[in-house]
Coordinates of N, CA and C in Angstrom, one line a residue:
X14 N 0.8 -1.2 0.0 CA 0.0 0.0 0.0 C 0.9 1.3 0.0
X15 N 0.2 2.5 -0.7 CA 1.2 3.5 -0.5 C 0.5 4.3 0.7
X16 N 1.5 5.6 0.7 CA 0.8 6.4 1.6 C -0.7 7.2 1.7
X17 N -0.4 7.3 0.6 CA -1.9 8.1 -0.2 C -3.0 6.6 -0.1
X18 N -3.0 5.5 -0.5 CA -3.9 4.8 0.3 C -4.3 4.8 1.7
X19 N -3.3 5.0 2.9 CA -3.4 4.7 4.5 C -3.8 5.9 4.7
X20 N -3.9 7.1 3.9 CA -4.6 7.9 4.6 C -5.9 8.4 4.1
X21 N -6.0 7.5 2.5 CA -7.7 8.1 2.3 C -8.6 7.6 2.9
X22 N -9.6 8.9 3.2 CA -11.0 8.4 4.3 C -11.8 8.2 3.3
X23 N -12.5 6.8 4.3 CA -13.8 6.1 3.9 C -15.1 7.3 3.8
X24 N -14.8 8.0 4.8 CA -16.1 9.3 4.4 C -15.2 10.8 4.5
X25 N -15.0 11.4 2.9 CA -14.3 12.3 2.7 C -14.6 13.4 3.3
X26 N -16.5 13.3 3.3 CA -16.9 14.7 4.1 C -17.0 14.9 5.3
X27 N -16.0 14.1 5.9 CA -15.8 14.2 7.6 C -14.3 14.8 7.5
X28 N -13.2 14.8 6.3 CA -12.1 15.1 6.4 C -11.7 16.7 6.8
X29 N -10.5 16.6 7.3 CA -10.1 17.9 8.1 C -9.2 18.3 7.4
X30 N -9.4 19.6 7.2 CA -8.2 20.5 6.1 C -7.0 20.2 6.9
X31 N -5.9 20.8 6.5 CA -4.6 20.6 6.5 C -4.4 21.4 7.7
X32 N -4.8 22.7 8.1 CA -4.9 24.0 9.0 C -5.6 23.7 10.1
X33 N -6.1 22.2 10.0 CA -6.7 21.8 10.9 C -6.5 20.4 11.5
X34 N -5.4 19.8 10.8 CA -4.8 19.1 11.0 C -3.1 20.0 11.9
X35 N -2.8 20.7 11.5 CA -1.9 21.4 12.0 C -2.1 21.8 13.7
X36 N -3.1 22.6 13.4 CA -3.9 23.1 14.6 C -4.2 21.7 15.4
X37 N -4.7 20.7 15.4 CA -5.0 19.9 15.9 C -3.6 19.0 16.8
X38 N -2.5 19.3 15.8 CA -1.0 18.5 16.2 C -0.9 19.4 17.4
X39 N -1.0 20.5 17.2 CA -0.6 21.6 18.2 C -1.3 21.6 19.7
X40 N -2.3 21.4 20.0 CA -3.1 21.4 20.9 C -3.3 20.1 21.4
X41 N -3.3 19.0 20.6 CA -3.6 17.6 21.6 C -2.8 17.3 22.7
X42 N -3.2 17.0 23.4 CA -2.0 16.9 25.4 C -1.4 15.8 25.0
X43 N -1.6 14.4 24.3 CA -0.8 13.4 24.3 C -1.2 12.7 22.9
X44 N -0.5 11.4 22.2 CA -0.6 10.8 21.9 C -0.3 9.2 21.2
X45 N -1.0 8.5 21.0 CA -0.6 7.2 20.9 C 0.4 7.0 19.2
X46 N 1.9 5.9 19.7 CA 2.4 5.7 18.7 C 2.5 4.3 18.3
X47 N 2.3 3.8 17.3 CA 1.8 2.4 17.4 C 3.6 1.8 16.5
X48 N 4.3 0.9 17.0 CA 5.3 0.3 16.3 C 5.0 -1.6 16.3
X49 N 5.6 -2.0 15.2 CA 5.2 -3.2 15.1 C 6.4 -3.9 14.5
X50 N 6.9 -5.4 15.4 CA 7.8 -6.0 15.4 C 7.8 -7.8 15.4
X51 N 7.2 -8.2 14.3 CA 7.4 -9.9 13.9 C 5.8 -10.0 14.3
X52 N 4.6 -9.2 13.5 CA 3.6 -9.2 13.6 C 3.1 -9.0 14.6
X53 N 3.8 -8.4 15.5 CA 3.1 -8.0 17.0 C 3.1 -6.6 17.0
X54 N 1.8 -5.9 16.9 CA 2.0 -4.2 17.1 C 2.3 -4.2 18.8
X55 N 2.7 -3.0 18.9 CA 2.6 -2.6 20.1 C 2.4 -0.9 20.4
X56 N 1.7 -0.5 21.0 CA 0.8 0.8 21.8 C 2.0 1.6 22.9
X57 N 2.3 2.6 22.3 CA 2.9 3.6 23.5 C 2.0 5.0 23.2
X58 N 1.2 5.3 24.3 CA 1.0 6.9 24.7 C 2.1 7.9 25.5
X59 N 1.8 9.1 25.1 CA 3.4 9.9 25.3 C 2.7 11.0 25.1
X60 N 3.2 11.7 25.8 CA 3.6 13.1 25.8 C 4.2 13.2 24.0
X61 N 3.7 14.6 23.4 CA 4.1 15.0 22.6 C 4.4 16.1 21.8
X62 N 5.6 16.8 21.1 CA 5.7 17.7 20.6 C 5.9 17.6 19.3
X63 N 4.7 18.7 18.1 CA 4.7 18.9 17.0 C 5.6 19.7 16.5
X64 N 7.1 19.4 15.6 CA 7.6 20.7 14.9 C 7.1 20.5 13.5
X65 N 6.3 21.8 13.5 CA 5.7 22.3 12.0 C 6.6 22.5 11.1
X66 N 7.8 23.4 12.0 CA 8.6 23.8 10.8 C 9.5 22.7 10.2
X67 N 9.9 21.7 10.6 CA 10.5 20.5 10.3 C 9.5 19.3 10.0
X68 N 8.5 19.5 9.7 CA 7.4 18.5 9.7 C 7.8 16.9 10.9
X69 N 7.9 17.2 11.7 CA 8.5 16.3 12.6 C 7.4 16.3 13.9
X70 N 7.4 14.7 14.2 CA 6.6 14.7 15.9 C 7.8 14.0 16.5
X71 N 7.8 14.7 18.3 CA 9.1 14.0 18.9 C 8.4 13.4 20.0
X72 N 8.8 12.3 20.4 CA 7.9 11.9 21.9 C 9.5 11.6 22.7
X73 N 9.5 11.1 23.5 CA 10.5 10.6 24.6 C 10.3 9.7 25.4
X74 N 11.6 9.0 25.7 CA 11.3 7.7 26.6 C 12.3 7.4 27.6
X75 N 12.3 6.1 28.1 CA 14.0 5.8 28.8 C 15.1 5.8 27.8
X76 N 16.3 5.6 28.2 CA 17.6 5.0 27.3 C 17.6 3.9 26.4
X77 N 17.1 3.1 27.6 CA 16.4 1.5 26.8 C 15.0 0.6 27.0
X78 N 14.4 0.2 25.9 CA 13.1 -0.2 26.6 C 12.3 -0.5 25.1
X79 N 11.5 -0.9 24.9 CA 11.3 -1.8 23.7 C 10.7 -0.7 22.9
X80 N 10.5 0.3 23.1 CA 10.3 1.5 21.9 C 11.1 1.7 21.3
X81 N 12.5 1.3 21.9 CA 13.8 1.7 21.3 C 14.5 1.0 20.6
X82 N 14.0 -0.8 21.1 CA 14.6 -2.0 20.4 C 13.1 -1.8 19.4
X83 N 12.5 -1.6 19.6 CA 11.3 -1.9 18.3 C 11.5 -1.2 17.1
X84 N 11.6 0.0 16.8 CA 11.9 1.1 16.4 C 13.5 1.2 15.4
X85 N 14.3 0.3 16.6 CA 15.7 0.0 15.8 C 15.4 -1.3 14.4
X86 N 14.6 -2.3 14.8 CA 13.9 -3.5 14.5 C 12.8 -3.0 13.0
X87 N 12.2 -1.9 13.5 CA 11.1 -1.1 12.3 C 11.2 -0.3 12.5
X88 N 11.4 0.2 11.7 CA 11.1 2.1 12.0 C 9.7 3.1 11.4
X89 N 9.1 2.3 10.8 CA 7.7 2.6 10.6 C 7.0 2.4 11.4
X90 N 5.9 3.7 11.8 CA 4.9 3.7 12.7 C 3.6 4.7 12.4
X91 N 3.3 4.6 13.4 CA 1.6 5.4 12.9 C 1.5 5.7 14.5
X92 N 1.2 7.2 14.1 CA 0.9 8.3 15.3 C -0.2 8.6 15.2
X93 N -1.3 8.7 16.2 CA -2.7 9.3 16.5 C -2.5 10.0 17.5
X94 N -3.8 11.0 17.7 CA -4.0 11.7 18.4 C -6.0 11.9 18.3
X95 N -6.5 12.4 19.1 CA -8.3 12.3 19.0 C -8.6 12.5 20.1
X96 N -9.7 13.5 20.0 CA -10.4 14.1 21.2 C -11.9 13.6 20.9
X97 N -12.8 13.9 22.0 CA -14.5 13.2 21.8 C -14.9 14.7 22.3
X98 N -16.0 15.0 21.6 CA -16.7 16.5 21.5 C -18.0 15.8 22.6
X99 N -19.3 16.5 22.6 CA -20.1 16.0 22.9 C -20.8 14.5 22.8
X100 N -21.4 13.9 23.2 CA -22.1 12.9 23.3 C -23.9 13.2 22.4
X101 N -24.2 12.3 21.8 CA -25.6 12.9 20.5 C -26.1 11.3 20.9
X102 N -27.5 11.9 22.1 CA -28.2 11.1 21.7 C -29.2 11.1 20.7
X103 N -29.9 10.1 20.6 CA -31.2 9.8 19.1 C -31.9 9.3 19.9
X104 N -33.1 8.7 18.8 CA -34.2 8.2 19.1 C -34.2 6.7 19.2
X105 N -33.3 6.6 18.3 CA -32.9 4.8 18.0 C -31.4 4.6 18.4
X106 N -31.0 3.2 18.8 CA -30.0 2.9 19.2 C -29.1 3.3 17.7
X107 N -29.4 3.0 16.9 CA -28.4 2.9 15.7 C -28.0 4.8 15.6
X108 N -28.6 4.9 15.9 CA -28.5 6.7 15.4 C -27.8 7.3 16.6
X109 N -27.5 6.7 17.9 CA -26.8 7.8 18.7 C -25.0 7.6 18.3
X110 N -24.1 8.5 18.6 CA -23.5 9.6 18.2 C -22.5 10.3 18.6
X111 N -21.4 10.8 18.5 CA -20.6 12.0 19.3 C -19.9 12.6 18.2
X112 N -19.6 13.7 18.7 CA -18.7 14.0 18.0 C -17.1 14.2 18.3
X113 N -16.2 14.3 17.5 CA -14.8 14.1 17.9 C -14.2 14.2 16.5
X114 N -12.8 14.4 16.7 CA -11.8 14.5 16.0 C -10.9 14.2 16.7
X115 N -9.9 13.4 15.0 CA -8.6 12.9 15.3 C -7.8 12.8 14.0
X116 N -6.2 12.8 14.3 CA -5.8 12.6 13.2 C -4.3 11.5 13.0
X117 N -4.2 11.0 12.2 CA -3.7 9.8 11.9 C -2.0 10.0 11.4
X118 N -0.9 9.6 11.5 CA -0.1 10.1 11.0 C 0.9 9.2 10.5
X119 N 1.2 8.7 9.4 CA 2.1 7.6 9.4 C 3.7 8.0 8.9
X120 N 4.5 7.4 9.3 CA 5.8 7.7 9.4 C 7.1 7.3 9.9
X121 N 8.5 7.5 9.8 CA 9.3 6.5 10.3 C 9.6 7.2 11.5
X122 N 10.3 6.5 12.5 CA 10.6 6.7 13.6 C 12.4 6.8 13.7
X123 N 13.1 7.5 14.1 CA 14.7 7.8 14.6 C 14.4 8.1 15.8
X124 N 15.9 7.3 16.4 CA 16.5 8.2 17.4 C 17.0 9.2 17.3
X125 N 16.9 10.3 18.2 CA 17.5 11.6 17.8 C 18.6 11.6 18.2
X126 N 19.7 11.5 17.3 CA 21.3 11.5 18.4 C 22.2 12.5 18.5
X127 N 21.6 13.6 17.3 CA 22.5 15.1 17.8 C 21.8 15.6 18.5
X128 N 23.0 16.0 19.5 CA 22.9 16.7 20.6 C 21.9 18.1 20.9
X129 N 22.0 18.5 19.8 CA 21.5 20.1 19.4 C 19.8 19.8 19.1
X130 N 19.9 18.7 18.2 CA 18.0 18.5 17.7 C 17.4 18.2 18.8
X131 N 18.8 17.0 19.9 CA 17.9 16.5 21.1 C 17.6 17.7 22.0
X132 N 18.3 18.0 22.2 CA 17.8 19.6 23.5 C 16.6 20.1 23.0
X133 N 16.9 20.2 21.5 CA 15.5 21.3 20.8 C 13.8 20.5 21.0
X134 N 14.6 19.3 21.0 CA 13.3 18.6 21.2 C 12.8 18.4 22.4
X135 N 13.3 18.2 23.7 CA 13.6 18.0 24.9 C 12.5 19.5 25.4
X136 N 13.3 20.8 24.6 CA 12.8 22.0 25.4 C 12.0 22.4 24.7
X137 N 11.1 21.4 23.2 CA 9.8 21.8 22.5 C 9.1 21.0 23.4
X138 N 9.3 19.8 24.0 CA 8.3 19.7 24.8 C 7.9 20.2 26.4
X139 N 9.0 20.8 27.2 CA 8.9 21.6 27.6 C 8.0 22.9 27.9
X140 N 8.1 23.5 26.8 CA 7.5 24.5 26.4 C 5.8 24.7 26.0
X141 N 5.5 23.2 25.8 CA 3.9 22.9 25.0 C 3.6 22.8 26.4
X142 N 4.2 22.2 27.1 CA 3.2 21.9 28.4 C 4.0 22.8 29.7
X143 N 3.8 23.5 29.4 CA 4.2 24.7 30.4 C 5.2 25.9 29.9
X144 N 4.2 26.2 28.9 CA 4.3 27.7 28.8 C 5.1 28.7 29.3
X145 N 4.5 28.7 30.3 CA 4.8 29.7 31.4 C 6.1 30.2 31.9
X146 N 6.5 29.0 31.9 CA 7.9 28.3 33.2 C 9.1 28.8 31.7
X147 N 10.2 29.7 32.4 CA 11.1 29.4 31.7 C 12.5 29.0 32.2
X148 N 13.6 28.1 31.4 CA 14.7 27.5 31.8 C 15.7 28.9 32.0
X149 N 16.1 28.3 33.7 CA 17.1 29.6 34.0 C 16.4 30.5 34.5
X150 N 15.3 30.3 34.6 CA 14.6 31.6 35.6 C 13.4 30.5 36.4
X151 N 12.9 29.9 35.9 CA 11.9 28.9 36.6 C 12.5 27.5 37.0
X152 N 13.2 27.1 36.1 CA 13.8 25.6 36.3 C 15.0 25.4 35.8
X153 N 15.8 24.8 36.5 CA 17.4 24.2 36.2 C 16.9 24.2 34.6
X154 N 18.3 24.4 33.6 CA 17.5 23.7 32.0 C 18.6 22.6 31.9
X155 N 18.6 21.9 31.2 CA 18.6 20.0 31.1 C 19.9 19.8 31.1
X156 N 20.6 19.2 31.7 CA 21.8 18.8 31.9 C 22.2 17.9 31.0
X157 N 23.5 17.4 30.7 CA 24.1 16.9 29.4 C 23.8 15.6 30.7
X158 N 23.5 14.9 31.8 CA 23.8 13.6 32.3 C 21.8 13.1 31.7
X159 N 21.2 14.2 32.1 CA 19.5 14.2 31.5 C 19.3 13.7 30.3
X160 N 20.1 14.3 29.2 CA 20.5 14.1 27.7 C 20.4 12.5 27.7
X161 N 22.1 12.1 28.7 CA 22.2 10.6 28.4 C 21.3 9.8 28.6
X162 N 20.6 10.0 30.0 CA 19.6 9.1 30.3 C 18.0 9.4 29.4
X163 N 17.9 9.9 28.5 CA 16.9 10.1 27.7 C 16.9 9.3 26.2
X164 N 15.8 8.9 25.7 CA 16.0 9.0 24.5 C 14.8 10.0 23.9
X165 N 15.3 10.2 22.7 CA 14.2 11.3 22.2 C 14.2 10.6 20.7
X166 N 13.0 10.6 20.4 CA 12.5 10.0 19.0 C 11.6 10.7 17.8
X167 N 12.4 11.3 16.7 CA 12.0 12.3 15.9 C 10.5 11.2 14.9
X168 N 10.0 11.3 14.5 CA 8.8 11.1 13.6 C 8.6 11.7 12.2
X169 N 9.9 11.0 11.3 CA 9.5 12.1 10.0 C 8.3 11.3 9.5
X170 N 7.4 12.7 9.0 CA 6.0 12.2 8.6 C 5.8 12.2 7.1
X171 N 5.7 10.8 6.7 CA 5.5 10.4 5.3 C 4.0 11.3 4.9
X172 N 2.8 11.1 5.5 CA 1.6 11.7 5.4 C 0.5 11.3 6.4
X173 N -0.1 12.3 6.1 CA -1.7 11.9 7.5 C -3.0 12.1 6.7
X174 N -4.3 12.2 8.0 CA -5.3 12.1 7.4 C -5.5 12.7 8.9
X175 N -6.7 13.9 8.5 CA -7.8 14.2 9.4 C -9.1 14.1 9.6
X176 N -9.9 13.5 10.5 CA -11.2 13.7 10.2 C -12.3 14.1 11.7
X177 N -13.0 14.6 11.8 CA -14.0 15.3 12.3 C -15.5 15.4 12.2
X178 N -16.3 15.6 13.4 CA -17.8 15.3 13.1 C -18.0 16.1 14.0
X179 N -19.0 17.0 13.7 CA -19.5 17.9 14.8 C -21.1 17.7 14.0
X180 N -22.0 18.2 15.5 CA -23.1 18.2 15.6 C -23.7 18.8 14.3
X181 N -24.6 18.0 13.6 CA -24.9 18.5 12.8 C -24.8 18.0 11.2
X182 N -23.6 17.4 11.4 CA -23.2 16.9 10.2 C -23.9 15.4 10.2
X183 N -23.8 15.0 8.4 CA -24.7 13.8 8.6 C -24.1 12.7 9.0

């Protein structure tokens, strides 16, 4: 299959523009990355940071631990993310409903091993989930022994797919 297959939707008019797919990378609190090794998928949720300008997602983990043997093993994976809007009841069981968005991302997986992408990545996530707080005035910023004990894993993204349902649509 190519990529342009894995990401066309079964129902187009639920698809989410690009700007909203963007928007959407930006704001989700976490997400699931799915890697798969001798027909066995396996499920990690993570913390995550979108760089737009690099088309890149980074998540992080221990030094070693089977995200890391998996990934060395395959490096293709598939990143989601999806929120649930309201809840829509009906009249009939078949007709109740919610609404929600999510989006799909497929892609290879690296270790990040320069030093410079890893920090950048380290203090993009950082940054998404606390704003506020800055290094060197709010918090020690990351030490080269933090570096070691980390791994950070870039996501270059082959292509995605967005889709969405809000009240109202059919």
């Amino acid at each position: 299959m190519t990529v342009e297959e894995w990401t066309r939707l079964r129902r187009s008019d639920r698809a989410m523009p690009e700007d909203g797919i963007l928007a959407f990378l930006h704001r989700a609190p976490f997400g699931f990355t799915a890697t798969a090794v001798d027909d066995q998928p396996f499920l990690l949720s993570s913390l995550f940071w979108f760089d737009q300008a690099n088309r890149r997602i980074y998540i992080h983990g221990a030094a070693q631990g089977r995200t890391r043997a998996n990934i060395a093993l395959n490096p293709r994976v598939c990143f989601s993310v999806a929120e649930i809007g309201r809840l829509l009841p009906a009249d009939t069981a078949l007709e109740f409903s919610n609404e929600y968005a999510s989006v799909v991302v497929f892609g290879r997986a690296r270790l990040a091993e320069d030093p410079d992408e890893k920090r950048r990545a380290l203090q993009g996530l950082l940054d998404k989930y606390f704003p506020q707080l800055q290094p060197g005035r709010d918090y020690r910023p990351i030490t080269e022994r933090e570096m070691e004990v980390t791994s950070v894993y870039a996501i270059e993204i082959d292509g995605w797919s967005g889709k969405q349902k809000k009240a109202g649509d059919p």
